[in-house]
CSV table of C-alpha atoms and ligand atoms in Angstrom, one decimal:
chain,number,residue,atom,x,y,z
A,1,UNK,CA,125.1,9.9,-89.6
A,2,UNK,CA,122.8,12.2,-90.5
A,3,UNK,CA,120.1,9.7,-89.0
A,4,UNK,CA,122.1,9.9,-85.9
A,5,UNK,CA,121.8,14.0,-86.0
A,6,UNK,CA,117.8,13.2,-86.7
A,7,UNK,CA,116.6,11.0,-83.5
A,8,UNK,CA,119.2,13.4,-81.2
A,9,UNK,CA,116.9,16.0,-82.3
A,10,UNK,CA,114.5,13.7,-82.0
A,11,UNK,CA,114.9,13.0,-78.8
A,12,UNK,CA,115.4,16.9,-77.4
A,13,UNK,CA,112.2,18.7,-79.2
A,14,UNK,CA,111.0,15.7,-77.1
A,15,UNK,CA,112.7,16.8,-74.1
A,16,UNK,CA,111.9,20.0,-75.0
A,17,UNK,CA,108.0,19.4,-74.8
A,18,UNK,CA,108.0,17.2,-72.3
A,19,UNK,CA,110.2,19.9,-69.6
A,20,UNK,CA,107.4,22.4,-70.9
A,21,UNK,CA,104.1,19.9,-70.7
A,22,UNK,CA,105.1,19.7,-66.9
A,23,UNK,CA,105.8,23.0,-65.8
A,24,UNK,CA,102.6,23.8,-67.4
A,25,UNK,CA,100.7,21.5,-66.2
A,26,UNK,CA,102.4,21.4,-62.5
A,27,UNK,CA,101.0,25.2,-63.2
A,28,UNK,CA,97.3,25.4,-63.5
A,29,UNK,CA,97.0,22.2,-61.0
A,30,UNK,CA,98.8,24.2,-58.9
A,31,UNK,CA,96.1,27.2,-59.2
A,32,UNK,CA,93.3,24.7,-59.6
A,33,UNK,CA,94.0,23.7,-55.9
A,34,UNK,CA,94.3,27.1,-54.8
A,35,UNK,CA,91.3,27.8,-56.1
A,36,UNK,CA,90.1,25.7,-55.1
A,37,UNK,CA,91.0,26.0,-51.4
A,38,UNK,CA,89.5,29.7,-52.0
A,39,UNK,CA,86.5,28.3,-53.4
A,40,UNK,CA,86.1,26.3,-50.4
A,41,UNK,CA,86.9,29.3,-47.9
A,42,UNK,CA,84.1,30.6,-49.4
A,43,UNK,CA,81.9,28.7,-47.7
A,44,UNK,CA,83.0,28.4,-44.2
A,45,UNK,CA,80.3,29.1,-42.1
A,46,UNK,CA,80.5,32.8,-40.5
A,47,UNK,CA,80.2,33.5,-37.3
A,48,UNK,CA,78.2,34.8,-35.3
A,49,UNK,CA,78.0,38.0,-34.0
A,50,UNK,CA,79.3,38.2,-30.6
A,51,UNK,CA,81.0,40.0,-28.2
A,52,UNK,CA,81.6,38.6,-25.1
A,53,UNK,CA,83.8,39.4,-21.7
A,54,UNK,CA,84.8,36.6,-19.5
A,55,UNK,CA,84.1,36.6,-15.1
A,56,UNK,CA,85.7,38.7,-13.3
A,57,UNK,CA,87.8,40.4,-15.8
A,58,UNK,CA,89.2,43.8,-13.8
A,59,UNK,CA,89.2,46.6,-15.9
A,60,UNK,CA,87.9,50.2,-14.8
A,61,UNK,CA,84.2,51.3,-15.2
A,62,UNK,CA,83.4,53.2,-18.8
A,63,UNK,CA,82.1,56.2,-18.3
A,64,UNK,CA,79.1,57.0,-19.9
A,65,UNK,CA,79.1,60.9,-18.8
A,66,UNK,CA,82.1,62.9,-20.0
A,67,UNK,CA,83.8,66.0,-18.0
A,68,UNK,CA,81.9,68.1,-20.3
A,69,UNK,CA,78.7,66.3,-18.4
A,70,UNK,CA,77.7,65.4,-21.8
A,71,UNK,CA,76.8,62.0,-22.9
A,72,UNK,CA,80.1,59.7,-24.8
A,73,UNK,CA,80.3,58.6,-28.0
A,74,UNK,CA,82.0,55.0,-27.9
A,75,UNK,CA,82.2,52.7,-24.9
A,76,UNK,CA,85.1,51.8,-24.4
A,77,UNK,CA,84.3,47.9,-26.3
A,78,UNK,CA,83.4,50.9,-29.3
A,79,UNK,CA,80.2,50.3,-29.2
A,80,UNK,CA,78.6,53.7,-30.3
A,81,UNK,CA,76.6,55.2,-27.3
A,82,UNK,CA,74.0,56.9,-29.9
A,83,UNK,CA,73.1,60.4,-30.0
A,84,UNK,CA,72.1,63.4,-30.5
A,85,UNK,CA,75.0,64.9,-33.0
A,86,UNK,CA,76.1,61.3,-33.6
A,87,UNK,CA,74.3,60.9,-37.3
A,88,UNK,CA,73.2,62.0,-39.8
A,89,UNK,CA,68.9,61.2,-40.6
A,90,UNK,CA,69.3,62.4,-43.8
A,91,UNK,CA,72.4,59.8,-45.2
A,92,UNK,CA,71.4,56.6,-42.7
A,93,UNK,CA,67.8,56.4,-44.1
A,94,UNK,CA,69.1,56.0,-47.6
A,95,UNK,CA,71.5,54.1,-46.8
A,96,UNK,CA,69.1,51.1,-44.3
A,97,UNK,CA,66.3,52.2,-47.1
A,98,UNK,CA,68.4,50.3,-49.5
A,99,UNK,CA,67.9,46.8,-47.4
A,100,UNK,CA,63.7,46.3,-47.8
A,101,UNK,CA,63.5,45.7,-43.6
A,102,UNK,CA,61.4,45.2,-41.8
A,103,UNK,CA,61.5,44.9,-37.5
A,104,UNK,CA,59.0,44.0,-35.2
A,105,UNK,CA,58.2,45.6,-32.0
A,106,UNK,CA,57.0,44.2,-28.6
A,107,UNK,CA,54.4,45.8,-26.6
A,108,UNK,CA,53.0,43.9,-23.6
A,109,UNK,CA,49.8,45.5,-22.2
A,110,UNK,CA,48.3,43.0,-19.3
A,111,UNK,CA,45.6,44.2,-17.0
A,112,UNK,CA,45.2,48.1,-17.1
A,113,UNK,CA,48.3,48.6,-18.7
A,114,UNK,CA,46.2,48.7,-21.8
A,115,UNK,CA,45.4,52.0,-21.4
A,116,UNK,CA,48.8,52.9,-22.4
A,117,UNK,CA,48.7,51.8,-25.6
A,118,UNK,CA,46.9,54.5,-27.1
A,119,UNK,CA,49.6,56.6,-26.7
A,120,UNK,CA,52.1,54.7,-27.5
A,121,UNK,CA,51.0,54.2,-30.4
A,122,UNK,CA,50.2,57.3,-31.0
A,123,UNK,CA,52.7,58.5,-30.9
A,124,UNK,CA,55.0,56.0,-32.4
A,125,UNK,CA,53.0,56.3,-36.1
A,126,UNK,CA,54.5,59.8,-35.7
A,127,UNK,CA,58.5,59.1,-35.0
A,128,UNK,CA,59.1,55.6,-34.9
A,129,UNK,CA,60.8,54.1,-38.3
A,130,UNK,CA,58.8,56.4,-40.1
A,131,UNK,CA,58.7,55.5,-43.5
A,132,UNK,CA,60.6,52.1,-42.9
A,133,UNK,CA,58.6,48.9,-42.1
A,134,UNK,CA,56.9,48.1,-38.3
A,135,UNK,CA,55.0,45.0,-37.1
A,136,UNK,CA,54.2,45.8,-33.9
A,137,UNK,CA,53.5,42.6,-32.0
A,138,UNK,CA,50.3,43.3,-28.9
A,139,UNK,CA,50.0,41.0,-25.9
A,140,UNK,CA,47.6,41.5,-24.3
A,141,UNK,CA,45.1,39.8,-22.0
A,142,UNK,CA,42.2,42.7,-23.2
A,143,UNK,CA,41.9,41.9,-27.0
A,144,UNK,CA,39.2,43.9,-26.9
A,145,UNK,CA,40.8,46.9,-25.0
A,146,UNK,CA,43.1,47.3,-28.2
A,147,UNK,CA,42.3,51.1,-29.8
A,148,UNK,CA,41.9,51.4,-32.8
A,149,UNK,CA,45.0,53.8,-33.7
A,150,UNK,CA,45.4,54.2,-37.2
A,151,UNK,CA,49.1,53.0,-39.4
A,152,UNK,CA,51.1,54.2,-41.7
A,153,UNK,CA,50.9,52.1,-45.0
A,154,UNK,CA,54.0,50.1,-43.8
A,155,UNK,CA,52.9,49.9,-40.4
A,156,UNK,CA,51.6,46.5,-38.9
A,157,UNK,CA,49.9,45.3,-36.0
A,158,UNK,CA,49.2,42.0,-34.5
A,159,UNK,CA,48.0,41.0,-30.8
A,160,UNK,CA,48.1,38.1,-29.2
A,161,UNK,CA,46.5,37.3,-26.4
A,162,UNK,CA,48.1,35.6,-23.0
A,163,UNK,CA,46.6,35.1,-19.5
A,164,UNK,CA,46.4,38.0,-16.9
A,165,UNK,CA,48.5,37.8,-14.3
A,166,UNK,CA,47.8,38.8,-10.1
A,167,UNK,CA,51.5,39.4,-9.9
A,168,UNK,CA,52.9,42.1,-12.0
A,169,UNK,CA,56.2,40.8,-11.6
A,170,UNK,CA,54.9,37.2,-13.9
A,171,UNK,CA,54.2,40.0,-16.3
A,172,UNK,CA,57.4,41.7,-16.3
A,173,UNK,CA,59.1,38.2,-15.9
A,174,UNK,CA,57.1,36.6,-18.9
A,175,UNK,CA,58.0,39.1,-21.7
A,176,UNK,CA,61.9,36.6,-22.4
A,177,UNK,CA,60.3,32.9,-22.3
A,178,UNK,CA,57.2,34.8,-24.5
A,179,UNK,CA,59.3,36.4,-26.5
A,180,UNK,CA,61.8,33.2,-27.3
A,181,UNK,CA,58.1,31.8,-28.3
A,182,UNK,CA,57.2,34.8,-30.5
A,183,UNK,CA,60.7,34.4,-32.5
A,184,UNK,CA,60.7,30.7,-32.0
A,185,UNK,CA,57.2,30.6,-34.2
A,186,UNK,CA,57.5,33.4,-35.8
A,187,UNK,CA,60.2,36.1,-36.1
A,188,UNK,CA,62.7,33.8,-37.7
A,189,UNK,CA,59.9,34.4,-41.1
A,190,UNK,CA,59.2,37.5,-40.0
A,191,UNK,CA,61.4,40.1,-39.5
A,192,UNK,CA,64.9,41.2,-39.8
A,193,UNK,CA,65.4,43.4,-36.3
A,194,UNK,CA,63.5,43.5,-33.0
A,195,UNK,CA,62.8,45.8,-30.2
A,196,UNK,CA,60.9,45.3,-27.3
A,197,UNK,CA,59.5,48.6,-25.3
A,198,UNK,CA,57.7,49.2,-22.0
A,199,UNK,CA,54.1,50.2,-23.0
A,200,UNK,CA,54.2,52.8,-20.2
A,201,UNK,CA,55.7,55.5,-22.5
A,202,UNK,CA,55.6,57.6,-25.1
A,203,UNK,CA,57.7,58.9,-28.0
A,204,UNK,CA,58.8,62.8,-28.3
A,205,UNK,CA,61.4,62.6,-30.7
A,206,UNK,CA,62.8,60.2,-33.4
A,207,UNK,CA,63.6,57.3,-32.9
A,208,UNK,CA,65.1,55.5,-36.8
A,209,UNK,CA,67.2,53.4,-38.3
A,210,UNK,CA,70.1,54.7,-36.4
A,211,UNK,CA,69.4,52.0,-33.1
A,212,UNK,CA,69.7,48.8,-35.3
A,213,UNK,CA,72.9,46.7,-34.8
A,214,UNK,CA,73.0,42.9,-34.0
A,215,UNK,CA,72.8,43.9,-30.2
A,216,UNK,CA,71.0,46.6,-28.4
A,217,UNK,CA,70.8,48.3,-25.8
A,218,UNK,CA,69.6,51.1,-24.1
A,219,UNK,CA,71.6,53.2,-20.6
A,220,UNK,CA,69.3,53.4,-17.4
A,221,UNK,CA,68.7,57.6,-17.6
A,222,UNK,CA,68.8,57.2,-13.3
A,223,UNK,CA,72.4,55.8,-13.6
A,224,UNK,CA,74.3,56.7,-16.3
A,225,UNK,CA,76.9,59.4,-13.9
A,226,UNK,CA,76.7,56.7,-10.6
A,227,UNK,CA,79.6,54.6,-10.0
A,228,UNK,CA,79.0,51.0,-10.5
A,229,UNK,CA,78.2,49.4,-6.1
A,230,UNK,CA,75.4,52.5,-6.4
A,231,UNK,CA,73.9,50.1,-9.4
A,232,UNK,CA,70.9,48.5,-9.1
A,233,UNK,CA,72.5,45.5,-10.0
A,234,UNK,CA,71.6,41.7,-8.2
A,235,UNK,CA,73.5,41.2,-5.1
A,236,UNK,CA,73.0,37.6,-4.0
A,237,UNK,CA,75.5,35.5,-5.6
A,238,UNK,CA,72.4,33.0,-5.1
A,239,UNK,CA,70.3,34.4,-7.7
A,240,UNK,CA,71.6,33.5,-11.5
A,241,UNK,CA,71.7,37.3,-12.1
A,242,UNK,CA,74.7,38.0,-9.5
A,243,UNK,CA,76.9,41.0,-10.5
A,244,UNK,CA,79.8,41.5,-7.9
A,245,UNK,CA,80.3,45.4,-6.8
A,246,UNK,CA,83.5,46.0,-9.0
A,247,UNK,CA,81.9,44.2,-11.9
A,248,UNK,CA,79.9,46.2,-14.5
A,249,UNK,CA,79.4,48.9,-17.5
A,250,UNK,CA,76.6,50.2,-17.4
A,251,UNK,CA,72.7,50.3,-15.5
A,252,UNK,CA,70.7,49.1,-19.1
A,253,UNK,CA,67.0,49.2,-18.5
A,254,UNK,CA,64.6,46.8,-18.6
A,255,UNK,CA,62.4,48.7,-21.2
A,256,UNK,CA,64.3,48.6,-24.2
A,257,UNK,CA,66.1,44.9,-26.0
A,258,UNK,CA,66.6,45.4,-29.2
A,259,UNK,CA,68.9,43.5,-32.3
A,260,UNK,CA,69.0,41.6,-35.8
A,261,UNK,CA,66.2,38.2,-34.7
A,262,UNK,CA,69.0,35.9,-34.0
A,263,UNK,CA,71.0,38.3,-31.4
A,264,UNK,CA,67.8,38.9,-29.3
A,265,UNK,CA,66.9,35.3,-29.9
A,266,UNK,CA,69.5,34.3,-27.9
A,267,UNK,CA,69.5,36.7,-25.8
A,268,UNK,CA,65.3,36.1,-23.9
A,269,UNK,CA,66.7,31.7,-24.3
A,270,UNK,CA,70.0,32.0,-22.0
A,271,UNK,CA,68.0,35.0,-19.5
A,272,UNK,CA,64.5,32.9,-19.8
A,273,UNK,CA,66.8,29.9,-18.5
A,274,UNK,CA,68.5,32.0,-16.4
A,275,UNK,CA,65.0,32.8,-14.9
A,276,UNK,CA,64.0,29.4,-14.5
A,277,UNK,CA,66.4,27.9,-12.8
A,278,UNK,CA,66.2,30.6,-10.0
A,279,UNK,CA,62.1,30.1,-10.3
A,280,UNK,CA,63.8,27.0,-9.7
A,281,UNK,CA,65.3,27.9,-6.1
A,282,UNK,CA,62.6,30.4,-5.0
A,283,UNK,CA,65.0,33.4,-6.3
A,284,UNK,CA,63.4,36.3,-7.7
A,285,UNK,CA,65.8,38.9,-8.6
A,286,UNK,CA,65.5,42.4,-6.9
A,287,UNK,CA,64.3,44.3,-10.7
A,288,UNK,CA,63.1,40.7,-11.8
A,289,UNK,CA,64.3,40.3,-15.6
A,290,UNK,CA,66.2,43.5,-15.6
A,291,UNK,CA,68.9,42.5,-13.4
A,292,UNK,CA,69.0,38.7,-15.6
A,293,UNK,CA,69.4,41.8,-18.7
A,294,UNK,CA,72.5,43.8,-17.2
A,295,UNK,CA,74.3,41.0,-16.2
A,296,UNK,CA,73.5,39.3,-20.5
A,297,UNK,CA,75.0,42.4,-21.8
A,298,UNK,CA,77.8,42.5,-18.9
A,299,UNK,CA,79.2,39.1,-20.1
A,300,UNK,CA,78.0,39.8,-23.9
A,301,UNK,CA,78.1,43.3,-25.1
A,302,UNK,CA,76.2,45.3,-26.6
A,303,UNK,CA,77.1,46.4,-29.6
A,304,UNK,CA,75.4,49.8,-30.0
A,305,UNK,CA,74.2,51.3,-27.1
A,306,UNK,CA,71.7,54.2,-27.2
A,307,UNK,CA,72.0,57.2,-24.6
A,308,UNK,CA,69.3,57.8,-21.9
A,309,UNK,CA,67.8,60.1,-25.2
A,310,UNK,CA,66.3,56.4,-25.8
A,311,UNK,CA,65.2,56.4,-22.1
A,312,UNK,CA,64.0,58.8,-19.9
A,313,UNK,CA,61.3,58.9,-17.1
A,314,UNK,CA,58.5,61.9,-17.4
A,315,UNK,CA,59.1,62.4,-13.9
A,316,UNK,CA,62.7,63.6,-14.1
A,317,UNK,CA,64.0,67.0,-15.9
A,318,UNK,CA,66.3,67.4,-18.7
A,319,UNK,CA,69.4,68.3,-18.3
A,320,UNK,CA,70.8,71.1,-20.7
A,321,UNK,CA,73.5,68.7,-22.0
A,322,UNK,CA,70.9,65.6,-23.3
A,323,UNK,CA,69.5,67.4,-26.0
A,324,UNK,CA,66.7,65.8,-27.2
A,325,UNK,CA,64.4,63.3,-25.3
A,326,UNK,CA,63.1,60.5,-27.6
A,327,UNK,CA,61.4,57.9,-25.5
A,328,UNK,CA,60.1,58.4,-21.7
A,329,UNK,CA,58.6,56.6,-19.4
A,330,UNK,CA,54.9,58.2,-17.9
A,331,UNK,CA,54.1,59.1,-14.9
A,332,UNK,CA,51.7,56.1,-13.3
A,333,UNK,CA,50.4,55.4,-10.5
A,334,UNK,CA,51.8,52.5,-9.2
A,335,UNK,CA,49.9,51.2,-7.1
A,336,UNK,CA,46.2,51.7,-8.4
A,337,UNK,CA,47.8,50.2,-12.2
A,338,UNK,CA,49.6,47.1,-11.3
A,339,UNK,CA,47.9,44.1,-10.2
A,340,UNK,CA,49.6,44.0,-6.7
A,341,UNK,CA,51.7,46.0,-4.4
B,401,UD2,C1,61.4,48.5,-14.7
B,401,UD2,C2,61.6,49.1,-16.2
B,401,UD2,C3,61.2,47.7,-17.2
B,401,UD2,C4,61.1,46.0,-16.0
B,401,UD2,C5,61.1,46.4,-14.5
B,401,UD2,C6,61.1,45.2,-14.3
B,401,UD2,C7,62.6,50.7,-17.3
B,401,UD2,C8,62.0,52.2,-17.9
B,401,UD2,N1,61.6,49.8,-16.9
B,401,UD2,O1,60.0,49.0,-15.0
B,401,UD2,O2,61.1,47.0,-18.2
B,401,UD2,O3,62.6,45.7,-16.1
B,401,UD2,O4,61.1,47.1,-14.3
B,401,UD2,O5,61.0,45.2,-12.6
B,401,UD2,O6,64.1,49.8,-17.6
B,401,UD2,N2,52.9,45.0,-17.5
B,401,UD2,C9,52.0,45.1,-17.7
B,401,UD2,N3,51.0,44.5,-16.7
B,401,UD2,C10,51.3,45.3,-15.5
B,401,UD2,C11,53.1,44.9,-15.6
B,401,UD2,C12,53.6,45.1,-16.1
B,401,UD2,O7,51.9,44.8,-19.1
B,401,UD2,O8,50.4,44.5,-14.8
B,401,UD2,C13,53.9,45.1,-19.0
B,401,UD2,C14,54.1,46.4,-19.6
B,401,UD2,O9,54.5,46.0,-20.6
B,401,UD2,C15,55.2,47.4,-18.8
B,401,UD2,C16,56.1,46.1,-18.3
B,401,UD2,O10,55.5,44.7,-18.3
B,401,UD2,O11,55.7,48.5,-19.4
B,401,UD2,C17,57.1,46.7,-17.3
B,401,UD2,O12,56.1,46.8,-16.6
B,401,UD2,P1,56.6,48.5,-15.3
B,401,UD2,O13,56.4,49.2,-16.1
B,401,UD2,O14,55.4,48.3,-14.7
B,401,UD2,O15,57.8,48.4,-14.1
B,401,UD2,P2,58.8,49.2,-13.3
B,401,UD2,O16,58.4,50.7,-14.1
B,401,UD2,O17,59.3,49.4,-12.5
């Protein structure tokens, strides 16, 4: 009898241990598989930063100007419109200082446009990403005319020789293809951000890290108060740059294109492809690559917009609502400066 009791106790203990074991292993194997899932999800490929919107979407034109006549601080897809008063230079500099970034800056000075380089570079050295690493890439057909401007310690300059051209339109148009090649061959390795800027311009005020974002466009000084049907978009449907009169957010200046190298690469490659299609049909968009840029920005929204403070025009007087002019096109005699009328 006692022997039988011992057997029962033994079986009971064994059963209890099996149940405890099952619960334990069930729990741990469960948590291991959950953890594996979590670990796997860490390796999910990150999406590229893109703010795409569909063609033909019907919505009201966003106003760049508020009822007080001042430029508004946000686009309706919640991208900031950078302007005086929207950022603290001390704070924003200190944040970006931690990031050890390089800003590639491309500028084309072909034919007589080399004369603009001195003022452009000297004024940039006073105002442009002061205290941050900048690498200028100057595309020119006259390398000997690139002035020896004293650069600050963290600023560098590379001269890249390109052929001359008899048509100013070709010089302007070819920028997309040249940027595409430069990014492929060097900038993916050499820079974090890139700005492409017009050389016939001068800096008058700070241009710093407040302008950095994945994709950056500038609102053109001549159009920021205009209705979209007045924008000088390409209106011929035969062109790849075509925008219908009931579409459009802002008119962006071709003088400033910026962002992360990867995002700008996608932009210049797309625009170059569109330009090639136009060229194969012998169509040249009304404002050359600026028209294609506007088309791109309409359906691929910039993550940050620069107010016209960042692209003014010396021929245009400053209204009170614009607090400061930071970068502006200098006055030039088109007839004298361009290779063709
Ligand atoms: C507008 C745009 C410009 C471009 C052009 C397209 C603004 C303020 N400007 O300016 O960015 O989209 O329309 O037609 O948004 N260049 C030379 N040599 C030449 C001609 C041009 O190097 O002989 C280069 C130079 O870097 C110049 C740029 O191309 O800054 C644009 O040419 P532009 O300034 O003559 O064009 P513009 O004033 O019509």
